[in-house]
Amino acid sequence: FSNGQGDGCNNSIEKLEKILQICADEDVRIGPVKVGWHGTRSNSTQTHLMDDIAATNSGVWVIPLFSFHHTSFDTEPHIDPTAWKGIPSARRVVADYRRTKWPKPLSPLDDSVAKFFDGLNDVILNLDNLFPDDDSGWAGTTTCPVLTFSHFLPRIELMPEKRYLSIPTLHS
């Protein structure tokens, strides 16, 4: 989070850039990594997890995803304030709204932040180069499992109905 107070960053994008630079400086991988197998570099005896990906189909791809929630995930009717008295809005209780500051034109009140992170995935994941098209399509280029994860639910089908949430306004 960055709300422009005390971390030397004017906004959350600057904070993210700072974190990504620290990762690069410390050789922390932020993109796809194949784990559970050991490939070796031809010029080294050191074991590397992502070298020579075509050498084996064992293991699992771990692929972190950048994401941010967006209002289009709220497809259910609005909560009746007379039936649900005292439930705070998500904007009031979720730190993602209170502790972030986005440069214009980005806003957590529309889909712009989510689209920004989706575009960042295209750059960082670089799936076209990781799984080159062999005329069979992306899905046919790897036979090992792919595990993705993110801070937010990446598919609307995974979001529970409002009535099952401890804060029913969380969708919005």
PDB file of C-alpha atoms in Angstrom:
ATOM      1  CA  PHE A   1       0.000   0.000   0.000  1.00  0.00           C
ATOM      2  CA  SER A   2       1.034   3.566  -0.486  1.00  0.00           C
ATOM      3  CA  ASN A   3      -1.101   6.514   0.350  1.00  0.00           C
ATOM      4  CA  GLY A   4       1.726   8.973  -0.156  1.00  0.00           C
ATOM      5  CA  GLN A   5       2.570   9.241   3.530  1.00  0.00           C
ATOM      6  CA  GLY A   6       5.965   8.299   4.927  1.00  0.00           C
ATOM      7  CA  ASP A   7       7.273   5.824   2.348  1.00  0.00           C
ATOM      8  CA  GLY A   8       8.813   8.289  -0.093  1.00  0.00           C
ATOM      9  CA  CYS A   9       6.291   7.380  -2.804  1.00  0.00           C
ATOM     10  CA  ASN A  10       3.664   9.711  -4.210  1.00  0.00           C
ATOM     11  CA  ASN A  11       1.277   6.900  -5.099  1.00  0.00           C
ATOM     12  CA  SER A  12       0.791   3.145  -5.169  1.00  0.00           C
ATOM     13  CA  ILE A  13       2.346   2.719  -8.635  1.00  0.00           C
ATOM     14  CA  GLU A  14       5.575   4.335  -7.424  1.00  0.00           C
ATOM     15  CA  LYS A  15       5.522   2.015  -4.404  1.00  0.00           C
ATOM     16  CA  LEU A  16       5.012  -1.008  -6.668  1.00  0.00           C
ATOM     17  CA  GLU A  17       7.906   0.111  -8.886  1.00  0.00           C
ATOM     18  CA  LYS A  18      10.104   0.436  -5.787  1.00  0.00           C
ATOM     19  CA  ILE A  19       9.158  -3.071  -4.619  1.00  0.00           C
ATOM     20  CA  LEU A  20       9.749  -4.558  -8.087  1.00  0.00           C
ATOM     21  CA  GLN A  21      13.192  -2.902  -8.184  1.00  0.00           C
ATOM     22  CA  ILE A  22      14.073  -4.422  -4.799  1.00  0.00           C
ATOM     23  CA  CYS A  23      12.989  -7.814  -6.145  1.00  0.00           C
ATOM     24  CA  ALA A  24      15.217  -7.362  -9.199  1.00  0.00           C
ATOM     25  CA  ASP A  25      18.169  -6.232  -7.035  1.00  0.00           C
ATOM     26  CA  GLU A  26      17.767  -9.234  -4.723  1.00  0.00           C
ATOM     27  CA  ASP A  27      17.143 -11.758  -7.544  1.00  0.00           C
ATOM     28  CA  VAL A  28      13.587 -12.446  -6.348  1.00  0.00           C
ATOM     29  CA  ARG A  29      11.511 -13.973  -9.118  1.00  0.00           C
ATOM     30  CA  ILE A  30       8.181 -12.276  -9.693  1.00  0.00           C
ATOM     31  CA  GLY A  31       7.184 -14.169 -12.811  1.00  0.00           C
ATOM     32  CA  PRO A  32       6.513 -17.790 -13.725  1.00  0.00           C
ATOM     33  CA  VAL A  33       8.746 -20.455 -12.189  1.00  0.00           C
ATOM     34  CA  LYS A  34       8.685 -24.178 -12.771  1.00  0.00           C
ATOM     35  CA  VAL A  35       9.234 -26.054  -9.502  1.00  0.00           C
ATOM     36  CA  GLY A  36       9.493 -29.696  -8.517  1.00  0.00           C
ATOM     37  CA  TRP A  37      12.149 -30.630 -11.030  1.00  0.00           C
ATOM     38  CA  HIS A  38      15.829 -29.832 -11.483  1.00  0.00           C
ATOM     39  CA  GLY A  39      17.240 -28.632 -14.776  1.00  0.00           C
ATOM     40  CA  THR A  40      20.870 -27.613 -14.982  1.00  0.00           C
ATOM     41  CA  ARG A  41      22.584 -25.007 -17.070  1.00  0.00           C
ATOM     42  CA  SER A  42      24.999 -26.434 -19.573  1.00  0.00           C
ATOM     43  CA  ASN A  43      27.680 -23.969 -18.444  1.00  0.00           C
ATOM     44  CA  SER A  44      27.173 -24.544 -14.713  1.00  0.00           C
ATOM     45  CA  THR A  45      26.596 -27.304 -12.218  1.00  0.00           C
ATOM     46  CA  GLN A  46      24.253 -25.059 -10.245  1.00  0.00           C
ATOM     47  CA  THR A  47      20.597 -26.146 -10.282  1.00  0.00           C
ATOM     48  CA  HIS A  48      18.108 -23.713 -11.814  1.00  0.00           C
ATOM     49  CA  LEU A  49      14.377 -24.125 -11.832  1.00  0.00           C
ATOM     50  CA  MET A  50      13.489 -22.416 -15.104  1.00  0.00           C
ATOM     51  CA  ASP A  51      16.378 -23.305 -17.366  1.00  0.00           C
ATOM     52  CA  ASP A  52      15.713 -25.493 -20.361  1.00  0.00           C
ATOM     53  CA  ILE A  53      11.936 -25.697 -19.875  1.00  0.00           C
ATOM     54  CA  ALA A  54      11.570 -28.088 -22.765  1.00  0.00           C
ATOM     55  CA  ALA A  55      13.807 -30.703 -21.108  1.00  0.00           C
ATOM     56  CA  THR A  56      11.059 -32.205 -18.996  1.00  0.00           C
ATOM     57  CA  ASN A  57       7.324 -32.020 -18.371  1.00  0.00           C
ATOM     58  CA  SER A  58       7.570 -32.966 -14.700  1.00  0.00           C
ATOM     59  CA  GLY A  59       7.023 -30.416 -11.957  1.00  0.00           C
ATOM     60  CA  VAL A  60       4.507 -27.607 -11.741  1.00  0.00           C
ATOM     61  CA  TRP A  61       4.453 -24.060 -13.074  1.00  0.00           C
ATOM     62  CA  VAL A  62       3.861 -21.467 -10.333  1.00  0.00           C
ATOM     63  CA  ILE A  63       2.574 -18.269 -11.911  1.00  0.00           C
ATOM     64  CA  PRO A  64       1.795 -15.268  -9.692  1.00  0.00           C
ATOM     65  CA  LEU A  65      -0.775 -12.859 -11.096  1.00  0.00           C
ATOM     66  CA  PHE A  66      -1.091  -9.157 -10.475  1.00  0.00           C
ATOM     67  CA  SER A  67      -4.698  -8.140  -9.953  1.00  0.00           C
ATOM     68  CA  PHE A  68      -7.054  -5.692  -8.308  1.00  0.00           C
ATOM     69  CA  HIS A  69     -10.756  -6.053  -7.643  1.00  0.00           C
ATOM     70  CA  HIS A  70     -13.232  -4.161  -9.725  1.00  0.00           C
ATOM     71  CA  THR A  71     -16.870  -3.212  -9.630  1.00  0.00           C
ATOM     72  CA  SER A  72     -17.874  -5.503 -12.494  1.00  0.00           C
ATOM     73  CA  PHE A  73     -17.527  -8.436 -10.067  1.00  0.00           C
ATOM     74  CA  ASP A  74     -20.595  -7.148  -8.226  1.00  0.00           C
ATOM     75  CA  THR A  75     -23.350  -8.687 -10.323  1.00  0.00           C
ATOM     76  CA  GLU A  76     -25.822  -9.215  -7.485  1.00  0.00           C
ATOM     77  CA  PRO A  77     -28.524  -6.733  -6.493  1.00  0.00           C
ATOM     78  CA  HIS A  78     -27.498  -3.998  -4.073  1.00  0.00           C
ATOM     79  CA  ILE A  79     -28.024  -4.725  -0.415  1.00  0.00           C
ATOM     80  CA  ASP A  80     -31.223  -3.241   0.999  1.00  0.00           C
ATOM     81  CA  PRO A  81     -30.042  -0.771   3.672  1.00  0.00           C
ATOM     82  CA  THR A  82     -33.266  -1.263   5.660  1.00  0.00           C
ATOM     83  CA  ALA A  83     -32.693  -5.016   5.886  1.00  0.00           C
ATOM     84  CA  TRP A  84     -28.960  -4.794   6.601  1.00  0.00           C
ATOM     85  CA  LYS A  85     -28.621  -1.890   9.011  1.00  0.00           C
ATOM     86  CA  GLY A  86     -25.142  -0.984  10.152  1.00  0.00           C
ATOM     87  CA  ILE A  87     -23.178  -2.854   7.492  1.00  0.00           C
ATOM     88  CA  PRO A  88     -20.312  -0.609   6.434  1.00  0.00           C
ATOM     89  CA  SER A  89     -19.412  -0.116   2.795  1.00  0.00           C
ATOM     90  CA  ALA A  90     -16.389  -1.968   1.437  1.00  0.00           C
ATOM     91  CA  ARG A  91     -14.745   1.398   0.768  1.00  0.00           C
ATOM     92  CA  ARG A  92     -14.899   2.145   4.483  1.00  0.00           C
ATOM     93  CA  VAL A  93     -13.542  -1.142   5.816  1.00  0.00           C
ATOM     94  CA  VAL A  94     -11.222  -2.530   3.121  1.00  0.00           C
ATOM     95  CA  ALA A  95      -7.705  -1.109   3.264  1.00  0.00           C
ATOM     96  CA  ASP A  96      -7.392  -1.315  -0.526  1.00  0.00           C
ATOM     97  CA  TYR A  97      -9.549   1.799  -0.744  1.00  0.00           C
ATOM     98  CA  ARG A  98      -8.186   3.692   2.257  1.00  0.00           C
ATOM     99  CA  ARG A  99      -4.462   2.928   1.982  1.00  0.00           C
ATOM    100  CA  THR A 100      -3.871   3.294  -1.738  1.00  0.00           C
ATOM    101  CA  LYS A 101      -3.435   6.360  -3.882  1.00  0.00           C
ATOM    102  CA  TRP A 102      -3.575   6.011  -7.649  1.00  0.00           C
ATOM    103  CA  PRO A 103      -2.240   8.440 -10.236  1.00  0.00           C
ATOM    104  CA  LYS A 104      -4.798   9.730 -12.692  1.00  0.00           C
ATOM    105  CA  PRO A 105      -6.515   8.304 -14.670  1.00  0.00           C
ATOM    106  CA  LEU A 106      -6.453   5.213 -12.384  1.00  0.00           C
ATOM    107  CA  SER A 107      -9.231   4.906  -9.804  1.00  0.00           C
ATOM    108  CA  PRO A 108     -10.349   2.082  -7.490  1.00  0.00           C
ATOM    109  CA  LEU A 109     -13.931   3.171  -8.156  1.00  0.00           C
ATOM    110  CA  ASP A 110     -13.919   1.780 -11.704  1.00  0.00           C
ATOM    111  CA  ASP A 111     -12.092  -0.965 -13.599  1.00  0.00           C
ATOM    112  CA  SER A 112      -9.001   1.119 -14.464  1.00  0.00           C
ATOM    113  CA  VAL A 113      -6.735  -0.254 -11.699  1.00  0.00           C
ATOM    114  CA  ALA A 114      -7.731  -3.843 -12.524  1.00  0.00           C
ATOM    115  CA  LYS A 115      -7.007  -3.215 -16.223  1.00  0.00           C
ATOM    116  CA  PHE A 116      -3.629  -1.687 -15.340  1.00  0.00           C
ATOM    117  CA  PHE A 117      -2.607  -4.822 -13.425  1.00  0.00           C
ATOM    118  CA  ASP A 118      -3.943  -7.077 -16.171  1.00  0.00           C
ATOM    119  CA  GLY A 119      -1.693  -5.255 -18.637  1.00  0.00           C
ATOM    120  CA  LEU A 120       1.239  -5.586 -16.227  1.00  0.00           C
ATOM    121  CA  ASN A 121       0.711  -9.357 -16.291  1.00  0.00           C
ATOM    122  CA  ASP A 122       1.162  -9.319 -20.072  1.00  0.00           C
ATOM    123  CA  VAL A 123       4.604  -7.739 -19.627  1.00  0.00           C
ATOM    124  CA  ILE A 124       5.838  -9.704 -16.608  1.00  0.00           C
ATOM    125  CA  LEU A 125       4.404 -13.117 -17.461  1.00  0.00           C
ATOM    126  CA  ASN A 126       5.408 -12.969 -21.133  1.00  0.00           C
ATOM    127  CA  LEU A 127       3.534 -16.227 -21.741  1.00  0.00           C
ATOM    128  CA  ASP A 128       4.043 -16.078 -25.500  1.00  0.00           C
ATOM    129  CA  ASN A 129       7.771 -16.595 -24.979  1.00  0.00           C
ATOM    130  CA  LEU A 130       7.388 -18.958 -22.031  1.00  0.00           C
ATOM    131  CA  PHE A 131       5.014 -21.292 -23.874  1.00  0.00           C
ATOM    132  CA  PRO A 132       5.670 -20.620 -27.559  1.00  0.00           C
ATOM    133  CA  ASP A 133       2.880 -21.454 -29.947  1.00  0.00           C
ATOM    134  CA  ASP A 134       3.567 -24.779 -31.643  1.00  0.00           C
ATOM    135  CA  ASP A 135       0.421 -24.698 -33.781  1.00  0.00           C
ATOM    136  CA  SER A 136      -1.432 -26.595 -31.074  1.00  0.00           C
ATOM    137  CA  GLY A 137      -2.185 -23.525 -28.962  1.00  0.00           C
ATOM    138  CA  TRP A 138      -1.048 -22.462 -25.492  1.00  0.00           C
ATOM    139  CA  ALA A 139      -2.754 -25.315 -23.644  1.00  0.00           C
ATOM    140  CA  GLY A 140      -0.948 -27.917 -25.735  1.00  0.00           C
ATOM    141  CA  THR A 141       2.533 -26.631 -24.987  1.00  0.00           C
ATOM    142  CA  THR A 142       2.822 -27.837 -21.396  1.00  0.00           C
ATOM    143  CA  THR A 143       1.642 -31.066 -19.859  1.00  0.00           C
ATOM    144  CA  CYS A 144       2.592 -30.229 -16.290  1.00  0.00           C
ATOM    145  CA  PRO A 145       0.118 -28.530 -13.925  1.00  0.00           C
ATOM    146  CA  VAL A 146      -0.092 -24.743 -13.723  1.00  0.00           C
ATOM    147  CA  LEU A 147      -0.757 -23.115 -10.336  1.00  0.00           C
ATOM    148  CA  THR A 148      -1.728 -19.456 -10.351  1.00  0.00           C
ATOM    149  CA  PHE A 149      -2.375 -17.224  -7.377  1.00  0.00           C
ATOM    150  CA  SER A 150      -3.312 -13.657  -6.700  1.00  0.00           C
ATOM    151  CA  HIS A 151      -4.353 -11.336  -3.903  1.00  0.00           C
ATOM    152  CA  PHE A 152      -7.848 -11.171  -5.406  1.00  0.00           C
ATOM    153  CA  LEU A 153     -10.143 -13.787  -6.841  1.00  0.00           C
ATOM    154  CA  PRO A 154      -9.390 -13.892 -10.544  1.00  0.00           C
ATOM    155  CA  ARG A 155     -12.778 -15.199 -11.657  1.00  0.00           C
ATOM    156  CA  ILE A 156     -16.227 -13.954 -10.771  1.00  0.00           C
ATOM    157  CA  GLU A 157     -17.417 -17.568 -10.388  1.00  0.00           C
ATOM    158  CA  LEU A 158     -15.148 -17.911  -7.346  1.00  0.00           C
ATOM    159  CA  MET A 159     -16.743 -15.029  -5.451  1.00  0.00           C
ATOM    160  CA  PRO A 160     -19.286 -16.239  -2.876  1.00  0.00           C
ATOM    161  CA  GLU A 161     -22.767 -14.772  -2.883  1.00  0.00           C
ATOM    162  CA  LYS A 162     -23.115 -11.636  -0.765  1.00  0.00           C
ATOM    163  CA  ARG A 163     -25.282 -13.427   1.806  1.00  0.00           C
ATOM    164  CA  TYR A 164     -22.357 -15.757   2.642  1.00  0.00           C
ATOM    165  CA  LEU A 165     -19.785 -13.017   3.231  1.00  0.00           C
ATOM    166  CA  SER A 166     -18.952 -11.635   6.670  1.00  0.00           C
ATOM    167  CA  ILE A 167     -19.084  -8.206   5.015  1.00  0.00           C
ATOM    168  CA  PRO A 168     -21.832  -8.518   2.388  1.00  0.00           C
ATOM    169  CA  THR A 169     -20.725  -5.274   0.717  1.00  0.00           C
ATOM    170  CA  LEU A 170     -17.305  -6.759  -0.119  1.00  0.00           C
ATOM    171  CA  HIS A 171     -18.213  -7.239  -3.810  1.00  0.00           C
ATOM    172  CA  SER A 172     -18.588  -3.512  -4.368  1.00  0.00           C
TER     173      SER A 172
END
